[in-house]
Coordinates of C-alpha atoms in Angstrom, one line a residue:
M252 CA -8.7 15.3 -23.5
E253 CA -10.0 11.9 -24.6
G254 CA -12.6 11.8 -27.3
H255 CA -15.0 8.9 -28.0
S256 CA -12.6 7.4 -30.5
A257 CA -9.5 7.7 -28.3
V258 CA -7.4 4.7 -27.5
T259 CA -5.4 3.9 -24.3
G260 CA -1.8 2.9 -24.6
F261 CA -0.8 -0.7 -24.3
E262 CA -1.3 -1.2 -20.6
M263 CA -1.8 -4.9 -20.2
A264 CA 0.2 -8.0 -21.4
I265 CA -0.4 -11.7 -21.5
V266 CA 2.6 -14.0 -21.5
V267 CA 2.4 -17.4 -23.3
P268 CA 5.3 -19.8 -24.1
K269 CA 6.6 -19.8 -27.7
K270 CA 5.3 -22.8 -29.6
R271 CA 7.7 -25.4 -30.7
E272 CA 5.6 -26.6 -33.5
K273 CA 2.8 -25.0 -35.6
E274 CA -0.7 -26.4 -35.3
R275 CA -2.2 -27.8 -38.4
D276 CA -5.6 -26.2 -37.6
D277 CA -5.2 -22.6 -36.6
T278 CA -8.9 -22.4 -35.7
A279 CA -8.2 -24.8 -32.8
D280 CA -4.9 -23.3 -31.8
C281 CA -5.3 -22.1 -28.2
V282 CA -3.3 -18.8 -28.5
E283 CA -4.8 -17.9 -31.9
F284 CA -8.3 -18.5 -30.5
L285 CA -7.5 -16.2 -27.5
V286 CA -6.2 -13.5 -29.9
R287 CA -9.3 -13.7 -32.0
E288 CA -11.6 -13.5 -28.9
L289 CA -9.7 -10.5 -27.6
K290 CA -10.2 -8.7 -30.8
K291 CA -13.9 -9.6 -30.9
A292 CA -14.1 -8.1 -27.4
G293 CA -12.9 -4.8 -28.9
L294 CA -9.4 -4.8 -27.6
I295 CA -6.4 -3.8 -29.8
V296 CA -3.9 -6.6 -29.9
E297 CA -0.2 -6.5 -30.7
R298 CA 1.9 -9.7 -30.6
V299 CA 5.6 -9.5 -29.7
F300 CA 8.0 -12.5 -29.7
G301 CA 10.7 -12.6 -27.1
I302 CA 13.6 -15.0 -26.4
S303 CA 11.5 -17.8 -25.0
D304 CA 8.0 -16.4 -24.7
E305 CA 5.3 -14.6 -26.7
F306 CA 3.7 -11.4 -25.4
I307 CA 0.2 -10.3 -26.3
K308 CA 0.0 -6.6 -25.6
L309 CA -3.5 -5.1 -25.1
A310 CA -4.9 -1.6 -25.6
A311 CA -8.6 -0.5 -25.7
P312 CA -10.6 2.3 -27.2
V313 CA -12.2 4.5 -24.6
E314 CA -15.7 3.6 -25.9
I315 CA -15.1 -0.1 -25.2
L316 CA -13.9 0.7 -21.6
G317 CA -16.9 3.0 -21.2
R318 CA -19.4 0.2 -22.1
V319 CA -17.6 -2.2 -19.9
A320 CA -17.8 0.3 -17.0
A321 CA -21.5 0.6 -17.6
E322 CA -21.8 -3.2 -17.6
L323 CA -19.9 -3.4 -14.3
Q324 CA -22.3 -0.7 -12.9
M325 CA -19.3 1.4 -11.9
K326 CA -20.0 4.4 -9.8
K327 CA -18.5 7.7 -11.0
L328 CA -18.7 11.3 -9.9
T329 CA -20.9 13.6 -11.9
Y330 CA -20.5 17.4 -12.4
I331 CA -23.3 18.0 -9.8
G332 CA -21.2 16.3 -7.2
I333 CA -23.2 13.1 -6.9
E334 CA -21.8 9.6 -7.6
L335 CA -24.0 7.8 -10.1
Q336 CA -23.9 4.6 -12.0
F337 CA -21.8 5.2 -15.2
E338 CA -23.7 5.3 -18.5
W339 CA -21.7 5.6 -21.8
D340 CA -24.6 7.5 -23.5
E341 CA -24.4 10.1 -20.8
V342 CA -20.6 10.3 -20.7
T343 CA -20.5 14.2 -20.7
A344 CA -22.2 14.2 -17.3
F345 CA -19.2 12.6 -15.5
V346 CA -16.2 14.3 -14.1
R347 CA -12.9 13.6 -15.9
Q348 CA -9.5 13.0 -14.2
P349 CA -7.0 15.7 -13.5
D350 CA -5.1 14.7 -16.7
G351 CA -8.2 14.9 -18.8
S352 CA -8.9 11.2 -19.2
L353 CA -12.3 9.8 -18.5
F354 CA -11.2 6.8 -16.4
S355 CA -8.5 6.5 -13.7
W356 CA -5.8 3.9 -14.0
C357 CA -7.6 1.8 -11.3
E358 CA -10.9 1.9 -13.3
R359 CA -9.1 1.1 -16.6
F360 CA -7.4 -1.9 -14.9
R361 CA -10.7 -3.2 -13.6
C362 CA -12.2 -2.9 -17.1
F363 CA -9.3 -4.7 -18.7
Q364 CA -9.6 -7.5 -16.1
H365 CA -13.3 -7.9 -16.9
L366 CA -12.7 -7.9 -20.6
I367 CA -9.9 -10.5 -20.7
Y368 CA -11.3 -12.8 -18.0
G369 CA -14.8 -12.4 -19.3
I370 CA -14.2 -14.4 -22.5
V371 CA -16.2 -17.6 -21.8
N372 CA -17.4 -20.5 -23.8
K373 CA -21.0 -19.5 -24.7
T374 CA -21.6 -22.4 -27.1
D375 CA -23.8 -25.4 -26.3
S376 CA -20.9 -27.8 -26.0
D377 CA -17.3 -28.1 -24.8
M378 CA -14.5 -27.2 -27.2
M379 CA -11.2 -28.8 -27.8
L380 CA -8.2 -26.5 -28.2
L381 CA -4.6 -27.3 -29.1
F382 CA -1.2 -26.0 -28.0
D383 CA 2.1 -27.6 -28.8
G384 CA 0.4 -30.9 -29.7
K385 CA -1.5 -31.0 -26.4
E386 CA -5.3 -30.9 -26.2
F387 CA -7.2 -28.8 -23.7
Q388 CA -10.9 -29.0 -23.0
F389 CA -12.7 -25.6 -23.0
R390 CA -15.9 -26.3 -21.0
R391 CA -19.2 -24.4 -21.3
N392 CA -19.4 -21.1 -19.4
E393 CA -15.7 -21.4 -18.4
S394 CA -13.3 -18.4 -18.6
L395 CA -10.8 -19.0 -21.4
L396 CA -8.0 -17.2 -19.7
K397 CA -8.5 -19.0 -16.3
M398 CA -8.5 -22.3 -18.2
M399 CA -5.3 -21.4 -19.9
E400 CA -3.7 -20.2 -16.6
T401 CA -4.7 -23.5 -15.0
D402 CA -3.2 -25.5 -17.8
E403 CA -0.1 -23.3 -17.8
V404 CA -0.6 -22.1 -21.4
V405 CA -0.8 -18.5 -20.0
K406 CA 2.2 -17.8 -17.7
Q407 CA 1.2 -14.4 -16.5
V408 CA -1.1 -11.4 -17.0
F409 CA 0.5 -8.1 -15.8
P410 CA 0.1 -4.3 -16.4
T411 CA 2.8 -2.7 -18.5
H412 CA 4.5 0.6 -18.4
D413 CA 3.5 3.4 -20.8
E414 CA 6.9 4.4 -22.2
V415 CA 6.0 8.0 -22.9
K416 CA 4.5 8.6 -19.5
R417 CA 7.2 6.6 -17.7
K418 CA 10.0 8.6 -19.3
Q419 CA 8.2 11.9 -18.5
L420 CA 7.9 10.9 -14.9
L421 CA 11.6 9.9 -14.8
R422 CA 12.6 13.3 -16.1
T423 CA 10.2 15.4 -14.0
W424 CA 10.1 13.3 -10.8
A425 CA 12.6 10.6 -10.1
L426 CA 15.6 12.4 -11.6
N427 CA 14.5 15.9 -10.5
W428 CA 16.7 16.8 -7.5
L429 CA 16.3 20.6 -7.7
D430 CA 13.3 20.6 -5.3
F431 CA 14.0 18.0 -2.6
T432 CA 10.4 17.3 -1.6
W433 CA 8.3 18.4 -4.5
Q434 CA 6.4 15.7 -6.4
P435 CA 3.9 15.7 -9.3
I436 CA 1.2 14.0 -7.2
D437 CA -1.6 14.3 -9.9
E438 CA 0.7 12.7 -12.5
I439 CA 1.6 9.9 -10.0
Y440 CA -2.1 9.4 -9.3
A441 CA -2.9 9.2 -13.0
Y442 CA -0.1 6.7 -13.7
F443 CA 0.1 4.5 -10.5
G444 CA -3.3 5.0 -8.9
T445 CA -4.7 6.3 -5.6
K446 CA -2.8 4.3 -3.0
I447 CA 0.7 4.9 -4.3
A448 CA -0.1 8.6 -5.0
T449 CA -1.3 8.9 -1.4
Y450 CA 1.9 7.3 0.0
F451 CA 4.1 9.8 -1.9
A452 CA 1.9 12.7 -0.9
F453 CA 2.3 11.6 2.8
L454 CA 6.1 11.1 2.4
S455 CA 6.5 14.5 0.8
M456 CA 4.6 16.3 3.4
Y457 CA 6.2 14.4 6.3
T458 CA 9.7 15.2 4.9
R459 CA 8.9 18.9 4.6
W460 CA 7.6 19.0 8.1
L461 CA 10.7 17.2 9.4
F462 CA 12.9 20.2 8.5
F463 CA 11.5 22.1 11.5
P464 CA 12.5 19.7 14.3
A465 CA 15.7 18.9 12.4
A466 CA 16.7 22.5 12.3
L467 CA 15.9 22.9 16.0
G468 CA 17.7 19.7 16.9
L469 CA 20.8 20.8 15.0
A470 CA 20.7 24.2 16.8
L471 CA 20.5 22.5 20.2
Q472 CA 23.4 20.3 19.4
L473 CA 25.6 23.2 18.3
V474 CA 24.6 26.0 20.7
D475 CA 25.1 26.1 24.5
I476 CA 22.7 28.5 26.2
G477 CA 24.4 28.2 29.6
P478 CA 22.3 28.1 32.7
L479 CA 19.1 27.5 30.7
Q480 CA 20.5 24.3 29.3
P481 CA 18.5 22.0 31.6
L482 CA 15.3 23.5 30.2
V483 CA 16.3 22.8 26.6
L484 CA 15.3 19.1 26.4
P485 CA 11.9 19.5 28.1
A486 CA 11.2 22.4 25.7
F487 CA 12.3 20.4 22.7
F488 CA 10.1 17.5 23.9
I489 CA 7.0 19.7 24.1
F490 CA 7.8 21.2 20.6
V491 CA 8.2 17.7 19.0
V492 CA 5.0 16.3 20.4
T493 CA 3.0 19.4 19.4
W494 CA 4.6 19.2 16.0
A495 CA 3.6 15.6 15.5
V496 CA 0.0 16.3 16.6
F497 CA -0.4 19.2 14.2
F498 CA 1.3 17.4 11.4
F499 CA -1.2 14.5 11.4
Q500 CA -4.1 16.9 11.6
F501 CA -2.9 18.9 8.6
W502 CA -2.2 15.6 6.8
K503 CA -5.9 14.7 7.2
R504 CA -6.8 18.0 5.7
K505 CA -4.4 17.4 2.8
N506 CA -5.7 13.9 2.3
S507 CA -9.3 15.1 2.1
A508 CA -8.3 17.9 -0.3
L509 CA -6.6 15.3 -2.6
L510 CA -9.6 13.1 -2.6
A511 CA -11.8 16.1 -3.5
R512 CA -9.4 17.0 -6.3
W513 CA -9.3 13.5 -7.7
G514 CA -13.1 13.2 -7.6
I515 CA -13.2 10.6 -4.9
N516 CA -16.0 11.0 -2.4
Y517 CA -15.6 7.7 -0.5
T518 CA -12.7 5.4 0.0
L519 CA -12.8 1.9 -1.4
S520 CA -12.7 0.5 2.0
E521 CA -15.9 2.2 3.1
Y522 CA -17.6 1.2 -0.2
K523 CA -16.5 -2.4 0.2
A524 CA -17.5 -2.5 3.8
V525 CA -21.0 -1.5 2.9
Q526 CA -21.1 -4.1 0.1
I527 CA -19.8 -6.8 2.5
A528 CA -22.2 -5.9 5.2
Q529 CA -25.1 -5.9 2.7
S530 CA -24.1 -9.3 1.1
S531 CA -23.6 -10.8 4.6
F532 CA -27.0 -9.6 5.8
L533 CA -28.7 -10.8 2.6
H534 CA -27.0 -14.2 2.9
V535 CA -28.1 -14.6 6.5
H536 CA -31.6 -13.4 5.7
D537 CA -32.0 -15.9 2.9
K538 CA -30.5 -18.7 5.0
C539 CA -32.9 -17.9 7.9
E540 CA -36.0 -17.7 5.7
K541 CA -35.2 -21.0 4.0
K542 CA -34.7 -22.7 7.4
F543 CA -37.2 -21.1 9.6
G544 CA -39.8 -19.7 7.2
D545 CA -41.6 -16.7 8.6
E546 CA -39.5 -16.4 11.7
P547 CA -36.0 -15.2 10.6
I548 CA -33.3 -15.0 13.3
E549 CA -30.9 -12.7 11.5
K550 CA -30.1 -10.9 14.7
K551 CA -28.9 -14.0 16.6
I552 CA -26.8 -15.2 13.6
L553 CA -25.3 -11.8 13.0
Q554 CA -24.5 -11.4 16.7
R555 CA -23.0 -14.9 16.8
D556 CA -20.8 -14.2 13.7
E557 CA -19.7 -10.9 15.2
W558 CA -18.5 -12.4 18.5
L559 CA -17.0 -15.4 16.7
G560 CA -14.9 -13.1 14.5
L561 CA -13.9 -11.1 17.6
L562 CA -12.8 -14.3 19.4
L563 CA -10.8 -15.5 16.4
R564 CA -9.0 -12.1 16.2
I565 CA -8.3 -12.2 20.0
R566 CA -6.9 -15.8 19.6
N567 CA -4.7 -14.8 16.7
N568 CA -3.4 -11.7 18.5
A569 CA -2.7 -13.8 21.6
I570 CA -0.6 -16.2 19.4
I571 CA 1.4 -13.3 18.0
V572 CA 1.9 -11.8 21.5
L573 CA 3.1 -15.1 23.0
A574 CA 5.5 -15.6 20.0
I575 CA 6.9 -12.1 20.7
I576 CA 7.3 -12.8 24.5
C577 CA 8.6 -16.3 24.3
L578 CA 10.8 -16.2 21.1
Q579 CA 11.6 -12.6 20.1
L580 CA 12.0 -11.0 23.5
P581 CA 14.9 -13.3 24.7
F582 CA 16.7 -12.8 21.4
E583 CA 16.4 -9.0 21.6
L584 CA 17.6 -8.9 25.2
A585 CA 20.5 -11.2 24.4
Y586 CA 21.6 -8.8 21.6
A587 CA 21.2 -5.8 23.8
H588 CA 23.3 -7.4 26.5
L589 CA 26.0 -8.4 24.1
Y590 CA 26.1 -4.9 22.7
E591 CA 26.4 -3.4 26.2
V592 CA 29.4 -5.6 27.1
T593 CA 31.2 -5.3 23.8
E594 CA 33.9 -2.6 23.9
S595 CA 35.1 -2.3 20.3
D596 CA 33.0 0.1 18.1
V597 CA 33.9 -2.0 15.1
L598 CA 32.5 -5.1 16.7
K599 CA 29.4 -3.2 17.7
Y600 CA 28.7 -2.2 14.1
A601 CA 29.3 -5.8 13.0
L602 CA 27.1 -7.1 15.7
T603 CA 24.3 -4.7 14.7
A604 CA 24.6 -5.6 11.0
A605 CA 24.5 -9.4 11.8
Y606 CA 21.5 -8.8 14.1
L607 CA 19.6 -6.8 11.5
L608 CA 20.1 -9.5 8.9
A609 CA 19.0 -12.3 11.3
I610 CA 16.0 -10.4 12.5
Q611 CA 14.8 -9.7 9.0
Y612 CA 14.2 -13.4 8.4
Y613 CA 12.6 -13.8 11.8
T614 CA 10.1 -11.0 11.2
R615 CA 9.3 -12.2 7.7
I616 CA 8.5 -15.6 9.1
G617 CA 6.3 -13.9 11.6
G618 CA 4.6 -12.0 8.9
K619 CA 3.8 -15.1 6.9
V620 CA 2.4 -16.7 10.0
S621 CA 0.2 -13.6 10.5
V622 CA -1.1 -14.0 6.9
I623 CA -2.0 -17.6 7.6
L624 CA -3.8 -16.7 10.9
I625 CA -5.8 -14.0 9.2
K626 CA -7.2 -16.5 6.7
Y627 CA -8.9 -18.2 9.6
E628 CA -10.5 -15.0 10.9
K629 CA -14.1 -14.1 10.1
D630 CA -14.0 -12.6 6.6
Q631 CA -14.5 -8.8 6.9
G632 CA -13.2 -7.8 3.5
E633 CA -9.8 -7.2 2.0
E634 CA -9.2 -3.8 3.6
S635 CA -10.1 -5.1 7.1
S636 CA -7.9 -8.1 6.7
A637 CA -5.1 -5.9 5.5
A638 CA -5.4 -3.7 8.5
S639 CA -5.4 -6.7 10.9
L640 CA -2.2 -7.9 9.1
V641 CA -0.6 -4.5 9.5
Y642 CA -1.2 -4.4 13.3
K643 CA 0.1 -8.0 13.8
V644 CA 3.3 -7.5 11.8
F645 CA 4.0 -4.1 13.2
G646 CA 3.9 -5.7 16.7
L647 CA 6.8 -7.9 15.6
Y648 CA 8.8 -5.1 14.2
F649 CA 8.0 -2.8 17.2
M650 CA 9.6 -5.4 19.5
Q651 CA 12.5 -5.9 17.1
S652 CA 13.2 -2.1 16.7
Y653 CA 12.8 -0.7 20.2
I654 CA 13.3 -3.4 22.9
G655 CA 17.1 -2.9 22.7
L656 CA 16.7 0.8 23.0
F657 CA 14.4 0.5 26.0
Y658 CA 17.0 -1.9 27.5
H659 CA 19.8 0.7 27.3
A660 CA 17.5 3.6 28.4
L661 CA 15.7 2.0 31.3
S662 CA 17.9 -0.9 32.6
H663 CA 21.3 0.6 32.3
R664 CA 20.2 4.2 32.1
N665 CA 23.1 4.8 29.8
L666 CA 22.2 7.7 27.5
L667 CA 25.6 7.8 25.8
T668 CA 25.2 4.2 24.7
L669 CA 21.6 4.9 23.7
R670 CA 22.7 7.7 21.4
Q671 CA 25.3 5.4 19.8
V672 CA 22.7 2.7 19.2
L673 CA 20.3 5.3 17.7
I674 CA 23.0 6.5 15.3
Q675 CA 23.9 2.9 14.4
R676 CA 20.3 1.8 14.0
L677 CA 19.5 4.8 11.7
V678 CA 22.7 4.6 9.7
V679 CA 23.2 0.8 9.5
S680 CA 19.5 -0.1 9.2
Q681 CA 18.7 2.6 6.6
V682 CA 21.8 1.8 4.5
L683 CA 21.2 -2.0 4.8
E684 CA 17.5 -1.7 4.0
N685 CA 18.1 0.6 1.0
M686 CA 20.8 -1.8 -0.3
I687 CA 18.4 -4.8 0.1
E688 CA 15.5 -2.8 -1.3
N689 CA 17.3 -1.7 -4.4
S690 CA 19.7 -4.7 -5.0
I691 CA 17.3 -7.6 -4.7
P692 CA 15.1 -6.5 -7.6
Y693 CA 18.1 -6.0 -9.8
L694 CA 19.5 -9.4 -8.8
K695 CA 16.2 -11.1 -9.5
Y696 CA 16.0 -9.4 -12.9
S697 CA 19.6 -10.5 -13.7
Y698 CA 18.9 -14.0 -12.7
K699 CA 15.8 -14.3 -14.8
K700 CA 17.6 -12.8 -17.7
Y701 CA 20.5 -15.2 -17.3
K702 CA 18.0 -18.2 -17.2
A703 CA 16.3 -17.0 -20.4
F704 CA 19.6 -16.5 -22.2
H705 CA 20.9 -19.9 -21.0
K706 CA 17.8 -21.7 -22.1
K707 CA 17.9 -20.0 -25.5
K708 CA 21.5 -20.9 -26.1
H709 CA 20.9 -24.5 -25.0
E710 CA 18.1 -24.8 -27.5
K711 CA 20.1 -23.3 -30.3
G712 CA 23.4 -24.9 -29.5
S713 CA 26.7 -23.7 -28.0
S714 CA 27.7 -22.0 -31.3
E715 CA 24.9 -19.5 -31.0
K716 CA 26.0 -15.8 -30.6
M717 CA 25.1 -13.7 -27.6
V718 CA 21.3 -13.3 -27.2
H719 CA 20.0 -9.8 -26.3
L720 CA 16.6 -8.6 -25.0
V721 CA 15.1 -6.5 -27.8
T722 CA 11.6 -5.8 -26.5
R723 CA 10.5 -3.6 -23.7
V724 CA 7.7 -5.8 -22.7
E725 CA 10.0 -8.8 -22.2
K726 CA 12.3 -6.7 -20.0
E727 CA 9.3 -5.7 -17.9
Y728 CA 8.2 -9.4 -17.6
L729 CA 11.6 -10.4 -16.2
K730 CA 11.5 -7.6 -13.6
P731 CA 10.1 -8.5 -10.1
S732 CA 6.6 -7.3 -9.1
Y733 CA 5.9 -4.7 -6.4
T734 CA 4.9 -7.0 -3.6
A735 CA 5.2 -7.0 0.2
S736 CA 8.0 -9.0 1.9
I737 CA 5.4 -10.9 3.9
G738 CA 3.4 -12.0 0.9
E739 CA 1.2 -10.5 -1.8
E740 CA -2.1 -11.9 -0.7
L741 CA -3.3 -8.8 1.2
E742 CA -0.7 -6.1 0.7
D743 CA 1.6 -4.7 -2.0
G744 CA 5.1 -3.2 -1.7
L745 CA 3.7 -0.1 0.1
F746 CA 3.5 -2.2 3.2
D747 CA 7.3 -2.3 3.5
D748 CA 7.6 1.4 2.6
F749 CA 5.0 2.5 5.2
L750 CA 6.6 0.1 7.8
E751 CA 10.0 1.7 7.2
L752 CA 8.4 5.2 7.8
A753 CA 6.6 4.1 10.9
L754 CA 9.7 2.5 12.5
Q755 CA 11.7 5.6 11.7
F756 CA 9.0 7.9 13.2
G757 CA 8.8 5.8 16.4
M758 CA 12.6 5.9 16.8
I759 CA 12.9 9.7 16.4
M760 CA 9.9 10.5 18.5
M761 CA 10.3 8.0 21.4
F762 CA 14.0 9.0 22.0
A763 CA 13.9 12.7 21.0
C764 CA 15.2 13.8 24.4
A765 CA 18.1 11.4 24.2
F766 CA 19.4 12.7 20.9
P767 CA 17.6 15.7 19.2
L768 CA 20.0 15.5 16.2
V769 CA 18.3 12.2 15.2
F770 CA 15.7 14.3 13.3
C771 CA 18.5 15.5 10.9
F772 CA 19.4 11.8 10.0
A773 CA 15.7 11.1 9.3
T774 CA 15.3 14.2 7.1
L775 CA 18.4 13.3 5.0
N776 CA 17.1 9.7 4.7
N777 CA 13.6 10.8 3.5
V778 CA 15.0 13.2 1.0
T779 CA 16.8 10.3 -0.7
E780 CA 14.0 7.9 -0.1
I781 CA 11.6 9.9 -2.2
R782 CA 13.8 9.7 -5.3
A783 CA 14.9 6.1 -4.5
D784 CA 11.3 4.9 -4.3
A785 CA 10.4 6.7 -7.5
L786 CA 13.3 5.1 -9.4
K787 CA 12.4 1.7 -7.9
L788 CA 8.8 2.0 -9.3
L789 CA 9.7 3.4 -12.7
V790 CA 12.9 1.5 -13.5
M791 CA 13.5 -1.6 -11.3
L792 CA 10.0 -3.1 -11.0
R793 CA 7.0 -3.8 -13.1
R794 CA 4.1 -1.4 -13.1
P795 CA 2.2 -2.1 -9.9
I796 CA -1.4 -3.4 -9.9
P797 CA -3.5 -0.3 -8.8
R798 CA -5.2 -0.3 -5.4
A799 CA -7.9 2.2 -4.7
A800 CA -7.4 2.8 -1.0
A801 CA -7.3 6.5 -0.7
T802 CA -6.0 6.9 2.9
I803 CA -3.0 5.5 4.7
G804 CA -5.5 3.3 6.6
A805 CA -4.2 1.4 9.7
W806 CA -0.9 3.2 9.5
L807 CA -2.5 6.4 10.8
N808 CA -3.6 4.6 14.0
I809 CA 0.0 3.2 14.4
F810 CA 1.5 6.7 14.0
Q811 CA -1.0 8.0 16.6
F812 CA 0.0 5.2 19.0
L813 CA 3.6 6.1 18.5
I814 CA 2.9 9.7 19.6
I815 CA 1.4 8.4 22.8
M816 CA 4.4 6.1 23.4
A817 CA 6.7 9.0 22.7
I818 CA 5.1 11.1 25.5
C819 CA 5.6 8.2 27.9
T820 CA 9.2 7.3 26.9
N821 CA 10.5 10.8 26.8
C822 CA 9.1 11.5 30.2
V823 CA 11.0 8.5 31.5
L824 CA 14.2 9.7 29.7
L825 CA 13.9 13.1 31.4
I826 CA 13.5 11.4 34.7
C827 CA 16.7 9.4 34.1
L828 CA 18.5 12.7 33.1
Y829 CA 17.3 14.6 36.2
D830 CA 17.5 11.8 38.7
Q831 CA 21.0 10.4 38.2
E832 CA 21.1 8.8 41.7
G833 CA 18.1 6.6 40.8
K834 CA 16.1 7.4 44.0
W835 CA 13.0 8.5 42.1
R836 CA 12.1 11.3 44.5
I837 CA 9.2 13.5 43.6
E838 CA 11.2 16.8 43.7
P839 CA 10.2 19.9 41.8
G840 CA 12.0 18.8 38.6
L841 CA 10.4 15.4 38.6
A842 CA 7.0 16.8 39.4
A843 CA 7.4 19.2 36.5
I844 CA 8.0 16.3 34.2
L845 CA 4.8 14.6 35.3
V846 CA 3.0 17.9 34.7
I847 CA 4.5 18.0 31.2
E848 CA 3.3 14.4 30.5
H849 CA -0.2 15.2 31.4
A850 CA -0.1 18.5 29.5
L851 CA 1.2 16.7 26.3
L852 CA -1.5 14.1 26.6
L853 CA -4.0 16.9 26.7
I854 CA -2.4 18.4 23.6
K855 CA -2.6 15.1 21.9
F856 CA -6.3 14.5 22.5
G857 CA -7.4 18.1 22.8
F858 CA -5.6 20.1 20.1
S859 CA -6.6 17.5 17.5
H860 CA -10.0 19.0 17.5
F861 CA -8.8 22.6 17.0
V862 CA -7.7 21.9 13.4
P863 CA -10.6 20.6 11.3
E864 CA -9.8 17.4 9.4
E865 CA -11.0 18.8 6.1
P866 CA -10.7 22.3 4.5
A867 CA -13.7 24.6 4.5
W868 CA -14.0 24.3 0.7
V869 CA -14.1 20.5 0.8
R870 CA -16.7 20.6 3.6
A871 CA -18.8 23.2 1.6
N872 CA -18.6 21.0 -1.5
R873 CA -19.6 17.9 0.4
M874 CA -22.6 19.7 2.0
R875 CA -23.7 21.1 -1.4
T876 CA -23.5 17.5 -2.7
V877 CA -25.6 16.2 0.1
A878 CA -28.2 18.9 -0.5
Q879 CA -28.3 18.3 -4.2
A880 CA -28.6 14.6 -3.7
R881 CA -31.5 15.1 -1.2
D882 CA -33.3 17.3 -3.7
V883 CA -32.9 14.9 -6.6
F884 CA -34.0 11.9 -4.7
S885 CA -36.9 13.6 -3.0
K886 CA -38.2 14.7 -6.4
Q887 CA -37.9 11.2 -7.8
L888 CA -39.7 9.8 -4.7
L889 CA -42.5 12.3 -5.1
R890 CA -42.9 11.4 -8.8
S891 CA -43.0 7.7 -7.9
I892 CA -45.7 8.3 -5.2
S893 CA -47.7 10.4 -7.6
N894 CA -47.6 7.7 -10.3
I895 CA -48.7 5.1 -7.9
E896 CA -51.6 7.2 -6.7
R897 CA -52.7 7.9 -10.3
K898 CA -52.7 4.2 -11.1
H899 CA -55.0 3.6 -8.1
L900 CA -57.5 6.3 -9.2

C-alpha cells in the first residue's frame, strides 16, 4: 500500500530532439529550463539519450499527485460511500484502488497532464529561450510545453510502460493459456484503466457464454434425430435468442459489480453530461442577462439549440444513408452476384479476399467522413460525439458485412451458398483482420526504427558500425499508438476491437438457423483474440492513454439492435427452409414461425426485466450511500439555517 512518501514508476515521457550544439547559456536553454521547471513542480526527472532524440522520463511522489488532485477538485469515493472532493490532508478518508494505490491510472494521468502542461510563464515579461541556436519567445501566462510543441522543440508526450507490471501481466495474462477465458481484470484495470478493463471483462464473459451455443451447434451438426429433425432449427433459434437476451442482462449485472468493486459510482459520460449541461445553461443565462437584462430567455435559446442539434444529426445521418445506398449498396450487390456466378472455390476465396481488402479502404474513408460530419454537430460532449460516430460507422460496416449474405439468403434462397459464404467470411475475414491488426504495428515500428538507424548512420558516415536501440523508452516511442482506424479524435483502438465483436455477433446471430456450427468458429476466434489483444497492448503498442468510460456505451445498443435483427432474419430463413416452392402460403408450419417470432420479441423485451441489472449487494450499497448522503447534507443544511437565524437574532 502506498505511503505518503511513495513514488510512482516512470509513467510519462517527453521527447525532444538531440541538440547539435551546446548552448552558451544553460539558463536560457529551452530543454534545460523545462527540466528545471519539472523538478520545481515536484516531479522526478530522468533523462535518457537515444539514437536521435532525448527522452525525459517523469515520475511523481504520491503526495505531489494528491495535492494536484485537490487543486483539480477531483471527486473520489470515501469509505462512507459518498463521492467527495479530494483533500490531501484527509487522505485516509478516501477509498484506495484494488491494488492498494491511492489513485487509479486515469487519475494519475490526469494529474501528470496538469503538472507538465501547467508550467506557465508567471513573470511580468516575456522570456527568450534557446534551442540549437534558435530563439523562442515564451510569453506571459503561456504554457511552456504547449509553446515547445508548437515550435516543434517537443516532439511528443506519451505514457510509458511500467516494466515490472508489464512483465507480470505478460506472464499471468497474455502468455497464460491454461485457462482459456480467465483474465486478471483488476490488474488490467490498475494498469490500463477502466475502458480497456471493461472491454476485456466483456470479451471474457462473451467467450465463456459462447461455449453453450457452440456445443449445441456442434451436437446438431453431428447428430441426426430422425423424424424430429425439422424441429431442431426452430428450437436452436429459440435457444440462441434467449441465450443472447440473458447474456446481456447478466453482463449489465457484472458491469455494475465491477464498477462497485473499483469504487466508481458514476460513469464519466454521466458526469461530463452534467458538467456540459450546467456550463451550457450558465453560458446561455449569462448571454441572455447581458442582452435582455431582467428578461432572460434561456428556455427559447435552449430549445433552439436542442432542435438545431437534432436537425444537424438528422442531416449527417441522411448523408451517411445516401452514401450507403448510392455508393456501397451497388458495390456489395455486384460482389454478391459475382460470387454467385463463380464456380471455382479457389476463385471464390480469392474474390472474397480482394473484396475484403477493397472494402476496408472504403469504410475507413466513410469513417473519416463521419468524423468530419460530427464536428459540425451541436457539441454534446466527447462521449455523445463518440456514440454518434459509432452509430454512423457501424451503419457502413453493417451494409458491408451483411448485404451479400442477405442477397444469397433472400434473393437466391440458396442456403448451401449462404453457409459457404459464412465460413469464408468468418475464416478469411478473421484471419485477414488478425494479420492486419498484428502486422501493421510491427511494420510501422520496423520502418521507424530503420529511419532512425539510417539517419544516425548518415550523420556519422558510412563507416559507422551497426546502431542498436539500447533504451526501453526509445523502443516504446517508435511503436505505434493505440488508435482507431477511423481517426483518434474521438475514439481509441477499442473502437476497432468492439466493431469486430459486433460484426461477429451479428453474423452468428442473424444466420444461426442457416449454419449452427458458426458458433464454434466464433468461440475459437475469441479464445485466440483474448491473448492476441493482450499481446498487442503489452508488446506491440505504446501504453494507451487511459479513458474513464466504464460501460461499453453505444455498443450495447448496437448489440440489442442485432438481437432484434436476428429474430427477423432467422424467421425469414426458416420460411425459406419450410417453403421451398416459394408460394409463401400460411400453412401450419409458417404460422408456427410467425408465432415464434412474436414469442421471441416478447422474450427480448419482457425477459429483460426478469433479471435485475445490478446485483442485490450493489443495490443495497447504493441505497445505503444515498441514505448516508441525505443524512449528511440534511444536517449541514440544518446547521446553516440555524447559523443564519442566530445572526438575525
